[in-house]
PDB file of C-alpha atoms in Angstrom:
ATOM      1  CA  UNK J   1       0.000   0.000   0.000  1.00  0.00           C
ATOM      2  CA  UNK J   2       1.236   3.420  -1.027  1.00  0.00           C
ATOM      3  CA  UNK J   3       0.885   6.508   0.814  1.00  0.00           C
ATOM      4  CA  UNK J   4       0.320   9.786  -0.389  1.00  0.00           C
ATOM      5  CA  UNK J   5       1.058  13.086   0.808  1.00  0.00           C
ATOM      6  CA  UNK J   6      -2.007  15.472   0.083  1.00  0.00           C
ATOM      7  CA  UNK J   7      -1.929  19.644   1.209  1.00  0.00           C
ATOM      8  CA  UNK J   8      -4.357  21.918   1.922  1.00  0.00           C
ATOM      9  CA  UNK J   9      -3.974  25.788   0.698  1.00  0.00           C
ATOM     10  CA  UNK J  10      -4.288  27.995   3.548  1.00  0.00           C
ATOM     11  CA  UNK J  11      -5.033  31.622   2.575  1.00  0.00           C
ATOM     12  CA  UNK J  12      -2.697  33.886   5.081  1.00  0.00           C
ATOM     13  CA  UNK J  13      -3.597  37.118   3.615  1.00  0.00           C
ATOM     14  CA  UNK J  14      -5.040  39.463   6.382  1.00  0.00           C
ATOM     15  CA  UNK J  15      -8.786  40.103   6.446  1.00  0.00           C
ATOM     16  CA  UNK J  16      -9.913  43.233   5.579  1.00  0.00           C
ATOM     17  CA  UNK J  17     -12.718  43.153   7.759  1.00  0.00           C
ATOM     18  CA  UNK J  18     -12.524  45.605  10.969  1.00  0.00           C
ATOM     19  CA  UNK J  19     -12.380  44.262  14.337  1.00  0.00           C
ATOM     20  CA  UNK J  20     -16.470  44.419  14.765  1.00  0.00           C
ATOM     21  CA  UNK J  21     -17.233  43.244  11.451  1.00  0.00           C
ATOM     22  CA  UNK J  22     -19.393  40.325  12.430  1.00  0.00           C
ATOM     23  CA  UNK J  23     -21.354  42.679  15.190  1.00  0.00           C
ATOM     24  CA  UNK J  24     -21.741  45.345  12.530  1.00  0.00           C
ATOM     25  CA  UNK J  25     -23.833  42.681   9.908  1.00  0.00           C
ATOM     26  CA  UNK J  26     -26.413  43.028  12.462  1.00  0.00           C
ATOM     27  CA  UNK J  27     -29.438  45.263  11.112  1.00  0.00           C
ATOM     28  CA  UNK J  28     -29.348  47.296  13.774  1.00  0.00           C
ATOM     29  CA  UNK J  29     -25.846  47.388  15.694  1.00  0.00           C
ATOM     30  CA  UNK J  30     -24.481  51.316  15.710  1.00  0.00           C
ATOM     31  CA  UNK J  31     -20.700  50.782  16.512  1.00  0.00           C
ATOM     32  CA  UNK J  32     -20.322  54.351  17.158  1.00  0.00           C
ATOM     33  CA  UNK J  33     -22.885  54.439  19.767  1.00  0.00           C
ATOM     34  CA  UNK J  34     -20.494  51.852  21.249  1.00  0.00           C
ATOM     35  CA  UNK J  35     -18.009  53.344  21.016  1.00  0.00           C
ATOM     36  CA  UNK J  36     -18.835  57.057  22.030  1.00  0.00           C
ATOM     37  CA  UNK J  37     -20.691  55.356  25.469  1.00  0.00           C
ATOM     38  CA  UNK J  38     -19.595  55.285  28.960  1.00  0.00           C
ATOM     39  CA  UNK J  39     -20.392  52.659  31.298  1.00  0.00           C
ATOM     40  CA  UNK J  40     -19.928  52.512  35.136  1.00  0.00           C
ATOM     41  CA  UNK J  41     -19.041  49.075  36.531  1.00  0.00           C
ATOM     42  CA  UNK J  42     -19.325  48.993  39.848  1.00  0.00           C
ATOM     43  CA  UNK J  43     -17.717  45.693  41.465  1.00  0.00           C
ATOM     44  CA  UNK J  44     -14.620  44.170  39.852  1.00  0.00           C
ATOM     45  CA  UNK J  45     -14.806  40.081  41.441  1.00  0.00           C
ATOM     46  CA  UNK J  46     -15.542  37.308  39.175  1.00  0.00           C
ATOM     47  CA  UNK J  47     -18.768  39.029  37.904  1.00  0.00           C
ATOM     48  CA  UNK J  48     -17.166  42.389  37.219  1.00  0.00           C
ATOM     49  CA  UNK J  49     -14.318  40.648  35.252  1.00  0.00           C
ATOM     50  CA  UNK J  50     -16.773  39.061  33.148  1.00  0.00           C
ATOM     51  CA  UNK J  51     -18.755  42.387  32.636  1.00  0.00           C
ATOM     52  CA  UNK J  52     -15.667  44.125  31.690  1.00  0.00           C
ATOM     53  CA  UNK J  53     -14.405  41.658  29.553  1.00  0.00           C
ATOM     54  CA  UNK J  54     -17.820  41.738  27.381  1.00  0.00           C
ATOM     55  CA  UNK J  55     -18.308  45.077  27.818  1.00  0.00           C
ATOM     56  CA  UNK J  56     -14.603  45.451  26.259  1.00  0.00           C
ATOM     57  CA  UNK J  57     -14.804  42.911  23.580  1.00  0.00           C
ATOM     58  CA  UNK J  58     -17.822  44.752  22.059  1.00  0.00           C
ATOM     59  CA  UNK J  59     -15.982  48.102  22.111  1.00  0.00           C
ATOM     60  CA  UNK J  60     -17.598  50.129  24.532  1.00  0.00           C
ATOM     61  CA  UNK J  61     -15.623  53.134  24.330  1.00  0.00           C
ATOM     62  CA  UNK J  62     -14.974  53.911  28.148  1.00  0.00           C
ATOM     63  CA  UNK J  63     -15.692  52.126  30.977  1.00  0.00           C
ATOM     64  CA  UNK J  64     -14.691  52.782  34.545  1.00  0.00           C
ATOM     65  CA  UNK J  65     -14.290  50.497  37.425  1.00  0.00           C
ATOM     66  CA  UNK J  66     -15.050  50.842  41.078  1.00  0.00           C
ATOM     67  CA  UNK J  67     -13.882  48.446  43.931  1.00  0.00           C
ATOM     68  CA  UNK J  68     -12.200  49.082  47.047  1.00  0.00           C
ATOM     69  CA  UNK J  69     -11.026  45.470  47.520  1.00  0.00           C
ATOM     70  CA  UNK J  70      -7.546  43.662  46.407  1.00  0.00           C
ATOM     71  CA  UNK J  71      -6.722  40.948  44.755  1.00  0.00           C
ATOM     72  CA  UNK J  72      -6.307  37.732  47.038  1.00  0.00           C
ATOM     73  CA  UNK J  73      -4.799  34.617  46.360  1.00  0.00           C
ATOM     74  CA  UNK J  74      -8.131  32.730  45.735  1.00  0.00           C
ATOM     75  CA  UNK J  75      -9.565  35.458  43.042  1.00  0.00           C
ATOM     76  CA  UNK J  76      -7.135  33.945  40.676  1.00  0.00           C
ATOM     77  CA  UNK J  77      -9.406  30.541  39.828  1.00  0.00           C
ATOM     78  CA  UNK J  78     -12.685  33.305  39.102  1.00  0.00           C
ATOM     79  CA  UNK J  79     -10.872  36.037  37.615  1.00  0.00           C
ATOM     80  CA  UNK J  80     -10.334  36.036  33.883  1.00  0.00           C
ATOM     81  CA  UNK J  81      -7.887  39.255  34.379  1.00  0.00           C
ATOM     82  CA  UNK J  82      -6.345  38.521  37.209  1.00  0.00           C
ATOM     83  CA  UNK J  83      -2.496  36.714  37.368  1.00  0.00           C
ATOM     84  CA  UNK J  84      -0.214  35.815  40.292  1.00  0.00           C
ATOM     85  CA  UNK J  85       1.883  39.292  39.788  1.00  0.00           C
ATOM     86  CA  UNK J  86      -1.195  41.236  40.798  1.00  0.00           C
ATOM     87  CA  UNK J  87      -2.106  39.642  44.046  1.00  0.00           C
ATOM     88  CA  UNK J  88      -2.492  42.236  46.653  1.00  0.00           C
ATOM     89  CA  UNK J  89      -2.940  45.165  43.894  1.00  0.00           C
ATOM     90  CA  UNK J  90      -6.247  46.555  43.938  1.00  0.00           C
ATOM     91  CA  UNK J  91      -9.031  44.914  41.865  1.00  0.00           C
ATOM     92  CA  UNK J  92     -10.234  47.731  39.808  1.00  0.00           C
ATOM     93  CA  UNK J  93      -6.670  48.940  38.956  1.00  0.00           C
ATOM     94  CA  UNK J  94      -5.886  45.998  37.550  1.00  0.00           C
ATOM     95  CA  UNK J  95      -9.098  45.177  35.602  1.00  0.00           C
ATOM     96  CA  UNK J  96      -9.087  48.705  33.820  1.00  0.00           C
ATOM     97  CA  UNK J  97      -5.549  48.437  33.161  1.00  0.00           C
ATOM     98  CA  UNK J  98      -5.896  44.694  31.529  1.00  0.00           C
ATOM     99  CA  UNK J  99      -9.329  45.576  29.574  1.00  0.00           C
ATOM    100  CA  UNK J 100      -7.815  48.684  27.835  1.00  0.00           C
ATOM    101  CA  UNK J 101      -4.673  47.003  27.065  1.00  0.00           C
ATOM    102  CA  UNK J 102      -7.292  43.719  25.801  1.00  0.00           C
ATOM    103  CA  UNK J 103      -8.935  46.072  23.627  1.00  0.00           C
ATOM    104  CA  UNK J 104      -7.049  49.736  22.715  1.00  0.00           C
ATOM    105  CA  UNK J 105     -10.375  51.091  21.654  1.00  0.00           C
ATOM    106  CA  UNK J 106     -11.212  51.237  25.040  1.00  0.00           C
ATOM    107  CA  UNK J 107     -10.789  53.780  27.427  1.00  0.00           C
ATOM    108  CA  UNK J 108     -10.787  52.961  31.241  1.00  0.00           C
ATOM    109  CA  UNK J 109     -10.619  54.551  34.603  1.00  0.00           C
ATOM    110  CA  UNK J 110     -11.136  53.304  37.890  1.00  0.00           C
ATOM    111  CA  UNK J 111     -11.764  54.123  41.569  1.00  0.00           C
ATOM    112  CA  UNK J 112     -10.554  52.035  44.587  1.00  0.00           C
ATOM    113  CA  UNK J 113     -13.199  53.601  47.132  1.00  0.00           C
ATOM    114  CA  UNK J 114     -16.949  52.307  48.470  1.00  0.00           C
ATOM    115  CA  UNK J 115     -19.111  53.238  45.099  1.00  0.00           C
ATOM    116  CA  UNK J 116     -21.117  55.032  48.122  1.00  0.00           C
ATOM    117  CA  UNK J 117     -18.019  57.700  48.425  1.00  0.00           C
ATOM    118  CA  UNK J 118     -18.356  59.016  44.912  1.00  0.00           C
ATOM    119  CA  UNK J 119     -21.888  60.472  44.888  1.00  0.00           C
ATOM    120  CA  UNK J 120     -24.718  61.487  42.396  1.00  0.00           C
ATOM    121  CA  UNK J 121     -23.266  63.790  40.414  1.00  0.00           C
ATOM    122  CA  UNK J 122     -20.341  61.019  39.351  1.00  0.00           C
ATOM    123  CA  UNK J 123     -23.520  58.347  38.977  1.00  0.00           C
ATOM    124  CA  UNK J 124     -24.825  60.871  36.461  1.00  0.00           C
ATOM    125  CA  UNK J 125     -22.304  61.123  34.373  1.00  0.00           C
ATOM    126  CA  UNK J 126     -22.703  57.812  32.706  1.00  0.00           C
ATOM    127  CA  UNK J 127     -25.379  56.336  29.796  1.00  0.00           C
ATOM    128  CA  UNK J 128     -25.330  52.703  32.024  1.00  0.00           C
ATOM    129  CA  UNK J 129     -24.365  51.317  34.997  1.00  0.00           C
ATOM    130  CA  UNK J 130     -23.762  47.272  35.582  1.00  0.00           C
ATOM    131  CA  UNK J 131     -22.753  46.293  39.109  1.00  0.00           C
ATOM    132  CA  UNK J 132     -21.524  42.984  40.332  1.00  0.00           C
ATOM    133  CA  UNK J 133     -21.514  43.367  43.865  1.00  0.00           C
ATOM    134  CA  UNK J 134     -21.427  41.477  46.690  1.00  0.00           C
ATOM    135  CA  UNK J 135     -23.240  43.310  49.181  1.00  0.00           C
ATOM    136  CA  UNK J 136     -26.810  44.543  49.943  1.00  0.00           C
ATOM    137  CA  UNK J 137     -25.678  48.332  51.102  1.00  0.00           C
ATOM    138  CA  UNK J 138     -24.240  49.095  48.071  1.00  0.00           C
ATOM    139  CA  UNK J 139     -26.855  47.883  46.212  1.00  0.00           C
ATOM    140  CA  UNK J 140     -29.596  49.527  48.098  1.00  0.00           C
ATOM    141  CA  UNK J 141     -27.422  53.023  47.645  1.00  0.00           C
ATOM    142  CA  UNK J 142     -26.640  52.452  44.064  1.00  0.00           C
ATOM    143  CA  UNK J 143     -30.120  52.160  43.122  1.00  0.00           C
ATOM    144  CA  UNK J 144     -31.208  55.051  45.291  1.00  0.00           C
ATOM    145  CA  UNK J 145     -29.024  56.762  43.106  1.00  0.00           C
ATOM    146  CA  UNK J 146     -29.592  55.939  39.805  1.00  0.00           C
ATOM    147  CA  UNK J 147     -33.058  56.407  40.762  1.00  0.00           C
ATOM    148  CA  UNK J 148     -32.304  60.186  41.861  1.00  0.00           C
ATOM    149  CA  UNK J 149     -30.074  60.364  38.561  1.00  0.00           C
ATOM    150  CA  UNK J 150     -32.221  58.946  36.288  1.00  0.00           C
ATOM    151  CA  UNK J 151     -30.151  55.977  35.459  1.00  0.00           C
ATOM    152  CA  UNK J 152     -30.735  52.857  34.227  1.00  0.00           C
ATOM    153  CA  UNK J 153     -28.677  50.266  36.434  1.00  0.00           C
ATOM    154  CA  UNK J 154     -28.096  46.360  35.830  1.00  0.00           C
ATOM    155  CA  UNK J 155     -27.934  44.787  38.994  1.00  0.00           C
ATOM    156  CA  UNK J 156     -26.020  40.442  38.798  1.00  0.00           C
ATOM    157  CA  UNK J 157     -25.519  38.490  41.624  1.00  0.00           C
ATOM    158  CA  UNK J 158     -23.960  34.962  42.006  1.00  0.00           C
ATOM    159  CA  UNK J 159     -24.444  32.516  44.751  1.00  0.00           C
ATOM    160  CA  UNK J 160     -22.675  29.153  44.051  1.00  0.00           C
ATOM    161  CA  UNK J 161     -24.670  27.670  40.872  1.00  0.00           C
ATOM    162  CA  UNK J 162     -27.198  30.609  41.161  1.00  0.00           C
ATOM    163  CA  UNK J 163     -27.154  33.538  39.166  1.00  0.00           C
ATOM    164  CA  UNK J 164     -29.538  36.228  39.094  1.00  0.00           C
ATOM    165  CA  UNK J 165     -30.180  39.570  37.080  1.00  0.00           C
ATOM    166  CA  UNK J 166     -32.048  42.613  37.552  1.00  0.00           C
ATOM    167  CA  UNK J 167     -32.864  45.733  35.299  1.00  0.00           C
ATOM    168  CA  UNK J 168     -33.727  48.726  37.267  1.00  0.00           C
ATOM    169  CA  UNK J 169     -35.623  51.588  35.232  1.00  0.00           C
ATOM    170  CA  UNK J 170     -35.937  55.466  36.990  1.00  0.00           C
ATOM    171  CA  UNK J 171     -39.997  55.408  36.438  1.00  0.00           C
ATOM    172  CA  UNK J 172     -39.867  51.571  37.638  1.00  0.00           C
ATOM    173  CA  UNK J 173     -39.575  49.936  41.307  1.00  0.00           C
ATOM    174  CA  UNK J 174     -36.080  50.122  42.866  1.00  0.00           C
ATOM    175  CA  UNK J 175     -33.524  47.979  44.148  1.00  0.00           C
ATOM    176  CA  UNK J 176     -34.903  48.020  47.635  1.00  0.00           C
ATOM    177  CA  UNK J 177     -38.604  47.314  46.721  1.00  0.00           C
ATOM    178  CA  UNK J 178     -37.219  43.583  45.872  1.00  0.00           C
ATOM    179  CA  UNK J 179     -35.791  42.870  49.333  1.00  0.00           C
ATOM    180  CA  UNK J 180     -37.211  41.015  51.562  1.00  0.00           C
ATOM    181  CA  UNK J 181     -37.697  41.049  55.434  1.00  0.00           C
ATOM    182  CA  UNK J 182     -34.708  38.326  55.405  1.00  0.00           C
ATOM    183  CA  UNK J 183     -32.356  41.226  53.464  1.00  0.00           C
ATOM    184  CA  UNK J 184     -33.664  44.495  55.968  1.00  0.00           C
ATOM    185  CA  UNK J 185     -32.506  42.162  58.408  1.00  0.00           C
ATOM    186  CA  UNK J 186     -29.444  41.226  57.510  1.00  0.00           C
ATOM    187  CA  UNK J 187     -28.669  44.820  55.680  1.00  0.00           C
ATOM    188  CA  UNK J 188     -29.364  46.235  59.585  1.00  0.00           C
ATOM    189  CA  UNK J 189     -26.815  43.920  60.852  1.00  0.00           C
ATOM    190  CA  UNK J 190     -24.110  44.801  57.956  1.00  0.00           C
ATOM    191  CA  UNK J 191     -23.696  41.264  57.092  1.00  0.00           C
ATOM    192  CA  UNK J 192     -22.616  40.154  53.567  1.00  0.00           C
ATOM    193  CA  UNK J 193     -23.833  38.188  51.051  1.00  0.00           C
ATOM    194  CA  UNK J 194     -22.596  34.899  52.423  1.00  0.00           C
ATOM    195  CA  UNK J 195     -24.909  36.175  55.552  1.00  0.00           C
ATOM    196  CA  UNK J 196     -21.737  36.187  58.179  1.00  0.00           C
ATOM    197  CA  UNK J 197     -20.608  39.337  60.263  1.00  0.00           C
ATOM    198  CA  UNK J 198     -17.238  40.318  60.832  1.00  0.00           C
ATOM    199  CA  UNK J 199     -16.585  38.740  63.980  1.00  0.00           C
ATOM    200  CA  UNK J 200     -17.342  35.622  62.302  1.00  0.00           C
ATOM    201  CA  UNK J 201     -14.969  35.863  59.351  1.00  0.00           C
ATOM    202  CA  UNK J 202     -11.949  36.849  61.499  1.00  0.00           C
ATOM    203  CA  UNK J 203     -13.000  33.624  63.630  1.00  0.00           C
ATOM    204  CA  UNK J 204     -12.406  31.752  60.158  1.00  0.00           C
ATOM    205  CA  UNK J 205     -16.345  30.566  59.190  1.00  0.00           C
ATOM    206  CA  UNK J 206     -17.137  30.857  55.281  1.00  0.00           C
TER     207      UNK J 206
END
């Protein structure tokens, strides 16, 4: 039996096609829109990596990051941005830095503060706002605030398998009008989402 060599052409020319070709077939896509908006993210954990990274991809032409919180050991097997080198760097620092340089199109900023620090008239500034966070204050004041604004706000939330979503409109119901007597409860006690105080995190329960 005889074997024979057979090739395949490969073309290696470069594509002429810009970078958003494919999202730019769609009827009704408007690139520059993109591209001219400016999106808060508020929370830069697993969710707010994932955000960004979308957020990025699709050229959204600034987005700024707030989180107050650095990166730890463990964020590394949640974090699509995050490396070993940035451990102990602050979350949103790194995230801004690693979408821009992801996508040059993109323009990014960030804060390392409580998103309750910055006020209404830096909520205003923006067309959107998407927040990944992991506690019920912030929520409750960033939705107070994009209420007062008149800001549309995209609220996600994981919970081990779980996920959940939540648009918030200004003429519609607001963050708080979705919590329960469970959440007042544990908001008044300044638990987090895993329910625990602080006493019982520095006494090592997760």
């Amino acid at each position: 039996m005889s074997e024979t060599n057979s090739s395949i052409e490969v073309d290696l020319e470069p594509t002429s096609e810009g970078r958003y070709h494919r999202s730019e077939l769609i009827t009704w896509w408007d690139q520059s829109a993109l591209l001219s908006s400016k999106v808060l993210v508020v929370g830069a954990g697993a969710l707010g990596n994932e955000i960004v990274k979308n957020l990025a991809l699709v050229g959204v032409g600034n987005l700024t990051i707030v989180d107050m919180d650095i990166i730890e050991h463990t964020n590394l097997a949640r974090c699509v941005f995050f490396r070993p080198e940035h451990e102990q760097k602050f979350k949103s620092e790194i995230l801004a830095a690693e979408a821009s340089r992801m996508n040059s199109d993109v323009k990014t900023s960030y804060y390392t503060c409580p998103i309750q620090e910055l006020g209404d008239g830096f909520i205003g500034q923006f067309d959107l706002i998407v927040a990944g966070l992991d506690n019920r204050e912030a929520r409750v004041w960033l939705g107070a605030a994009a209420k007062r604004t008149g800001r549309v706000w995209i609220d996600g939330a994981i919970e081990g398998l779980m996920g959940k979503v939540q648009t918030f409109v200004p003429d519609g119901p607001c963050y708080a009008c979705t919590m329960g007597d469970k959440d007042w409860e544990a908001l008044t006690k300044r638990l987090s989402c895993k329910l625990l105080g602080v006493e019982e995190m520095e006494g090592g329960h997760t």
